[in-house]
Amino acid sequence: MSFTVADNLDMSTPAAKRAAYDTLNAQLQSLLEGERDRIANLAQFSALLYQALPALNWAGFYLAQGETLVLGPFQGKVACVRIPFGRGVCGTCAASGQVQIVPDVEAFPGHIACDSASRSELVLPLRAGDQFLGVLDLDSPELARFDEIDAQGLTRMVATLVAGTDWTR
């Protein structure tokens, strides 16, 4: 399969950012076409985000195992392997089921610093129906890198991922 990721997406205005996420979601749909394996799809998704989104230093998944998140496919530096529900930004997302937009990780109580260069974070829950699967975690070396438009665009992409993937093994 030959595939070219849209590099240098224009995210300079809210309208441009929404259009960029539409483009990324279409690219994700193409990447998932004909492949339903969860590890392959999680790996492709994290690589797509890491390559296409500006100002990221980590993009990947933590998968639920009981009341713990365990490191899954990702792009970036070596990461924390296990995060209990309720601890750090990822654990808070897992415990609450709510998207976490953190403009300054140093101001987040209990933040887990896997990479000291990270300054802001966006974490989204992964769900298939009522089943909690894990979280998508994005880190940036820029303060306030993520906003509600990022959360909305990535929520649509996560829905595409969940629908195009077999989650049972």
PDB file of C-alpha atoms in Angstrom:
ATOM      1  CA  MET A   1       0.000   0.000   0.000  1.00  0.00           C
ATOM      2  CA  SER A   2       1.287   3.438  -0.895  1.00  0.00           C
ATOM      3  CA  PHE A   3       0.048   6.315   1.231  1.00  0.00           C
ATOM      4  CA  THR A   4       1.083   9.943   1.555  1.00  0.00           C
ATOM      5  CA  VAL A   5       0.198  11.805   4.733  1.00  0.00           C
ATOM      6  CA  ALA A   6      -0.813  15.450   4.427  1.00  0.00           C
ATOM      7  CA  ASP A   7       2.142  17.229   6.006  1.00  0.00           C
ATOM      8  CA  ASN A   8       2.107  20.880   7.008  1.00  0.00           C
ATOM      9  CA  LEU A   9      -1.598  21.130   7.652  1.00  0.00           C
ATOM     10  CA  ASP A  10      -2.860  24.687   7.945  1.00  0.00           C
ATOM     11  CA  MET A  11      -4.160  25.143  11.471  1.00  0.00           C
ATOM     12  CA  SER A  12      -3.780  28.922  11.585  1.00  0.00           C
ATOM     13  CA  THR A  13      -7.499  29.695  11.957  1.00  0.00           C
ATOM     14  CA  PRO A  14     -10.446  27.821  13.460  1.00  0.00           C
ATOM     15  CA  ALA A  15     -11.876  27.136   9.972  1.00  0.00           C
ATOM     16  CA  ALA A  16      -8.514  25.897   8.678  1.00  0.00           C
ATOM     17  CA  LYS A  17      -8.088  23.677  11.723  1.00  0.00           C
ATOM     18  CA  ARG A  18     -11.537  22.105  11.217  1.00  0.00           C
ATOM     19  CA  ALA A  19     -10.717  21.487   7.540  1.00  0.00           C
ATOM     20  CA  ALA A  20      -7.384  19.916   8.537  1.00  0.00           C
ATOM     21  CA  TYR A  21      -9.174  17.463  10.838  1.00  0.00           C
ATOM     22  CA  ASP A  22     -11.622  16.623   8.040  1.00  0.00           C
ATOM     23  CA  THR A  23      -8.613  15.811   5.827  1.00  0.00           C
ATOM     24  CA  LEU A  24      -6.996  13.720   8.564  1.00  0.00           C
ATOM     25  CA  ASN A  25     -10.213  11.807   9.201  1.00  0.00           C
ATOM     26  CA  ALA A  26     -10.484  10.975   5.485  1.00  0.00           C
ATOM     27  CA  GLN A  27      -6.864   9.807   5.545  1.00  0.00           C
ATOM     28  CA  LEU A  28      -7.575   7.678   8.601  1.00  0.00           C
ATOM     29  CA  GLN A  29     -10.525   6.062   6.835  1.00  0.00           C
ATOM     30  CA  SER A  30      -8.202   5.192   3.928  1.00  0.00           C
ATOM     31  CA  LEU A  31      -5.582   3.749   6.284  1.00  0.00           C
ATOM     32  CA  LEU A  32      -8.161   1.562   8.027  1.00  0.00           C
ATOM     33  CA  GLU A  33      -9.788   0.302   4.828  1.00  0.00           C
ATOM     34  CA  GLY A  34      -9.509  -3.472   4.706  1.00  0.00           C
ATOM     35  CA  GLU A  35      -7.687  -3.743   8.057  1.00  0.00           C
ATOM     36  CA  ARG A  36      -9.488  -4.358  11.348  1.00  0.00           C
ATOM     37  CA  ASP A  37      -6.617  -5.507  13.607  1.00  0.00           C
ATOM     38  CA  ARG A  38      -6.524  -3.286  16.677  1.00  0.00           C
ATOM     39  CA  ILE A  39      -2.740  -3.146  17.096  1.00  0.00           C
ATOM     40  CA  ALA A  40      -2.175  -2.337  13.415  1.00  0.00           C
ATOM     41  CA  ASN A  41      -4.890   0.330  13.439  1.00  0.00           C
ATOM     42  CA  LEU A  42      -3.701   1.926  16.688  1.00  0.00           C
ATOM     43  CA  ALA A  43      -0.150   2.028  15.337  1.00  0.00           C
ATOM     44  CA  GLN A  44      -1.228   3.583  12.046  1.00  0.00           C
ATOM     45  CA  PHE A  45      -3.408   6.152  13.804  1.00  0.00           C
ATOM     46  CA  SER A  46      -0.660   7.263  16.179  1.00  0.00           C
ATOM     47  CA  ALA A  47       1.825   7.507  13.278  1.00  0.00           C
ATOM     48  CA  LEU A  48      -0.660   9.558  11.223  1.00  0.00           C
ATOM     49  CA  LEU A  49      -1.202  12.031  14.053  1.00  0.00           C
ATOM     50  CA  TYR A  50       2.488  12.282  14.937  1.00  0.00           C
ATOM     51  CA  GLN A  51       3.456  12.966  11.336  1.00  0.00           C
ATOM     52  CA  ALA A  52       0.609  15.298  10.390  1.00  0.00           C
ATOM     53  CA  LEU A  53      -0.153  17.405  13.460  1.00  0.00           C
ATOM     54  CA  PRO A  54       2.200  20.271  14.208  1.00  0.00           C
ATOM     55  CA  ALA A  55       3.939  20.714  17.563  1.00  0.00           C
ATOM     56  CA  LEU A  56       3.587  17.188  18.974  1.00  0.00           C
ATOM     57  CA  ASN A  57       6.274  15.342  20.885  1.00  0.00           C
ATOM     58  CA  TRP A  58       4.161  12.252  21.670  1.00  0.00           C
ATOM     59  CA  ALA A  59       1.053  10.618  20.209  1.00  0.00           C
ATOM     60  CA  GLY A  60      -0.265   7.252  21.252  1.00  0.00           C
ATOM     61  CA  PHE A  61      -2.520   5.008  23.219  1.00  0.00           C
ATOM     62  CA  TYR A  62      -2.869   3.568  26.681  1.00  0.00           C
ATOM     63  CA  LEU A  63      -5.124   0.504  26.785  1.00  0.00           C
ATOM     64  CA  ALA A  64      -7.325  -0.498  29.707  1.00  0.00           C
ATOM     65  CA  GLN A  65      -6.417  -3.594  31.722  1.00  0.00           C
ATOM     66  CA  GLY A  66      -8.634  -3.691  34.776  1.00  0.00           C
ATOM     67  CA  GLU A  67      -8.207  -0.362  36.584  1.00  0.00           C
ATOM     68  CA  THR A  68      -4.841   0.342  34.941  1.00  0.00           C
ATOM     69  CA  LEU A  69      -3.840   1.866  31.609  1.00  0.00           C
ATOM     70  CA  VAL A  70      -1.026   0.001  29.856  1.00  0.00           C
ATOM     71  CA  LEU A  71       1.138   1.531  27.135  1.00  0.00           C
ATOM     72  CA  GLY A  72      -0.007   0.704  23.614  1.00  0.00           C
ATOM     73  CA  PRO A  73       1.187   1.758  20.149  1.00  0.00           C
ATOM     74  CA  PHE A  74       2.717   5.235  20.084  1.00  0.00           C
ATOM     75  CA  GLN A  75       5.146   7.627  18.391  1.00  0.00           C
ATOM     76  CA  GLY A  76       7.661   9.629  20.416  1.00  0.00           C
ATOM     77  CA  LYS A  77      10.093   9.105  23.262  1.00  0.00           C
ATOM     78  CA  VAL A  78      10.006   6.170  25.658  1.00  0.00           C
ATOM     79  CA  ALA A  79       6.904   6.505  27.850  1.00  0.00           C
ATOM     80  CA  CYS A  80       5.439   5.495  31.174  1.00  0.00           C
ATOM     81  CA  VAL A  81       4.205   1.902  30.928  1.00  0.00           C
ATOM     82  CA  ARG A  82       1.408   1.674  33.525  1.00  0.00           C
ATOM     83  CA  ILE A  83      -0.890   4.421  34.785  1.00  0.00           C
ATOM     84  CA  PRO A  84      -3.579   3.715  37.395  1.00  0.00           C
ATOM     85  CA  PHE A  85      -7.061   5.078  36.731  1.00  0.00           C
ATOM     86  CA  GLY A  86      -7.373   8.457  38.449  1.00  0.00           C
ATOM     87  CA  ARG A  87      -3.641   9.294  38.290  1.00  0.00           C
ATOM     88  CA  GLY A  88      -2.239  11.955  35.941  1.00  0.00           C
ATOM     89  CA  VAL A  89      -4.046  13.306  32.898  1.00  0.00           C
ATOM     90  CA  CYS A  90      -4.516   9.894  31.246  1.00  0.00           C
ATOM     91  CA  GLY A  91      -5.730   8.265  34.458  1.00  0.00           C
ATOM     92  CA  THR A  92      -8.117  11.173  35.067  1.00  0.00           C
ATOM     93  CA  CYS A  93      -9.567  10.696  31.579  1.00  0.00           C
ATOM     94  CA  ALA A  94      -9.925   6.963  32.218  1.00  0.00           C
ATOM     95  CA  ALA A  95     -11.655   7.480  35.572  1.00  0.00           C
ATOM     96  CA  SER A  96     -13.981  10.260  34.387  1.00  0.00           C
ATOM     97  CA  GLY A  97     -14.572   9.220  30.778  1.00  0.00           C
ATOM     98  CA  GLN A  98     -14.152  12.896  29.865  1.00  0.00           C
ATOM     99  CA  VAL A  99     -11.805  14.560  27.367  1.00  0.00           C
ATOM    100  CA  GLN A 100      -8.942  16.303  29.166  1.00  0.00           C
ATOM    101  CA  ILE A 101      -7.538  19.506  27.610  1.00  0.00           C
ATOM    102  CA  VAL A 102      -4.564  20.624  29.704  1.00  0.00           C
ATOM    103  CA  PRO A 103      -3.012  23.943  28.600  1.00  0.00           C
ATOM    104  CA  ASP A 104      -0.157  23.692  31.143  1.00  0.00           C
ATOM    105  CA  VAL A 105       0.730  20.262  32.487  1.00  0.00           C
ATOM    106  CA  GLU A 106       2.701  21.789  35.352  1.00  0.00           C
ATOM    107  CA  ALA A 107      -0.560  23.247  36.675  1.00  0.00           C
ATOM    108  CA  PHE A 108      -2.359  19.865  36.535  1.00  0.00           C
ATOM    109  CA  PRO A 109      -2.449  18.229  39.998  1.00  0.00           C
ATOM    110  CA  GLY A 110      -0.680  14.868  39.884  1.00  0.00           C
ATOM    111  CA  HIS A 111       0.641  15.228  36.331  1.00  0.00           C
ATOM    112  CA  ILE A 112       2.966  12.352  35.397  1.00  0.00           C
ATOM    113  CA  ALA A 113       6.004  13.708  33.551  1.00  0.00           C
ATOM    114  CA  CYS A 114       7.155  10.979  31.170  1.00  0.00           C
ATOM    115  CA  ASP A 115       8.889  13.600  28.980  1.00  0.00           C
ATOM    116  CA  SER A 116      10.001  16.803  30.692  1.00  0.00           C
ATOM    117  CA  ALA A 117       9.653  18.656  27.360  1.00  0.00           C
ATOM    118  CA  SER A 118       5.865  18.221  27.385  1.00  0.00           C
ATOM    119  CA  ARG A 119       4.041  21.418  28.302  1.00  0.00           C
ATOM    120  CA  SER A 120       0.432  20.720  27.255  1.00  0.00           C
ATOM    121  CA  GLU A 121      -1.664  17.599  26.787  1.00  0.00           C
ATOM    122  CA  LEU A 122      -4.894  16.372  25.245  1.00  0.00           C
ATOM    123  CA  VAL A 123      -6.356  13.003  26.263  1.00  0.00           C
ATOM    124  CA  LEU A 124      -9.502  11.438  24.810  1.00  0.00           C
ATOM    125  CA  PRO A 125     -11.337   8.302  25.948  1.00  0.00           C
ATOM    126  CA  LEU A 126     -11.702   5.307  23.627  1.00  0.00           C
ATOM    127  CA  ARG A 127     -15.043   3.522  23.908  1.00  0.00           C
ATOM    128  CA  ALA A 128     -16.792   0.837  21.896  1.00  0.00           C
ATOM    129  CA  GLY A 129     -20.398   1.065  23.053  1.00  0.00           C
ATOM    130  CA  ASP A 130     -20.324   0.772  26.839  1.00  0.00           C
ATOM    131  CA  GLN A 131     -16.843  -0.790  26.879  1.00  0.00           C
ATOM    132  CA  PHE A 132     -13.976   1.484  27.930  1.00  0.00           C
ATOM    133  CA  LEU A 133     -10.941   0.543  25.808  1.00  0.00           C
ATOM    134  CA  GLY A 134      -8.324   3.097  26.806  1.00  0.00           C
ATOM    135  CA  VAL A 135      -7.194   6.601  25.922  1.00  0.00           C
ATOM    136  CA  LEU A 136      -5.579   8.525  23.091  1.00  0.00           C
ATOM    137  CA  ASP A 137      -2.846  10.763  24.518  1.00  0.00           C
ATOM    138  CA  LEU A 138      -1.225  13.705  22.713  1.00  0.00           C
ATOM    139  CA  ASP A 139       1.607  15.770  24.216  1.00  0.00           C
ATOM    140  CA  SER A 140       3.118  19.020  22.972  1.00  0.00           C
ATOM    141  CA  PRO A 141       6.215  21.007  23.924  1.00  0.00           C
ATOM    142  CA  GLU A 142       4.101  24.180  23.490  1.00  0.00           C
ATOM    143  CA  LEU A 143       1.888  25.672  26.190  1.00  0.00           C
ATOM    144  CA  ALA A 144      -1.831  25.691  25.315  1.00  0.00           C
ATOM    145  CA  ARG A 145      -1.254  23.736  22.081  1.00  0.00           C
ATOM    146  CA  PHE A 146      -4.675  22.045  22.248  1.00  0.00           C
ATOM    147  CA  ASP A 147      -8.152  23.550  22.207  1.00  0.00           C
ATOM    148  CA  GLU A 148     -11.772  22.527  21.801  1.00  0.00           C
ATOM    149  CA  ILE A 149     -11.403  22.330  17.996  1.00  0.00           C
ATOM    150  CA  ASP A 150      -8.610  19.766  18.431  1.00  0.00           C
ATOM    151  CA  ALA A 151     -10.787  17.825  20.874  1.00  0.00           C
ATOM    152  CA  GLN A 152     -13.751  17.831  18.478  1.00  0.00           C
ATOM    153  CA  GLY A 153     -11.666  16.843  15.444  1.00  0.00           C
ATOM    154  CA  LEU A 154      -9.921  14.055  17.314  1.00  0.00           C
ATOM    155  CA  THR A 155     -13.189  12.834  18.821  1.00  0.00           C
ATOM    156  CA  ARG A 156     -14.482  12.301  15.262  1.00  0.00           C
ATOM    157  CA  MET A 157     -11.262  10.518  14.343  1.00  0.00           C
ATOM    158  CA  VAL A 158     -11.465   8.273  17.417  1.00  0.00           C
ATOM    159  CA  ALA A 159     -15.021   7.360  16.382  1.00  0.00           C
ATOM    160  CA  THR A 160     -13.689   6.421  12.928  1.00  0.00           C
ATOM    161  CA  LEU A 161     -10.970   4.297  14.543  1.00  0.00           C
ATOM    162  CA  VAL A 162     -13.380   2.539  16.897  1.00  0.00           C
ATOM    163  CA  ALA A 163     -15.858   1.768  14.089  1.00  0.00           C
ATOM    164  CA  GLY A 164     -13.121   0.437  11.799  1.00  0.00           C
ATOM    165  CA  THR A 165     -11.431  -1.830  14.325  1.00  0.00           C
ATOM    166  CA  ASP A 166     -12.149  -5.215  15.922  1.00  0.00           C
ATOM    167  CA  TRP A 167     -11.664  -4.823  19.666  1.00  0.00           C
ATOM    168  CA  THR A 168     -12.091  -8.437  20.772  1.00  0.00           C
ATOM    169  CA  ARG A 169      -9.299 -10.989  20.718  1.00  0.00           C
TER     170      ARG A 169
END
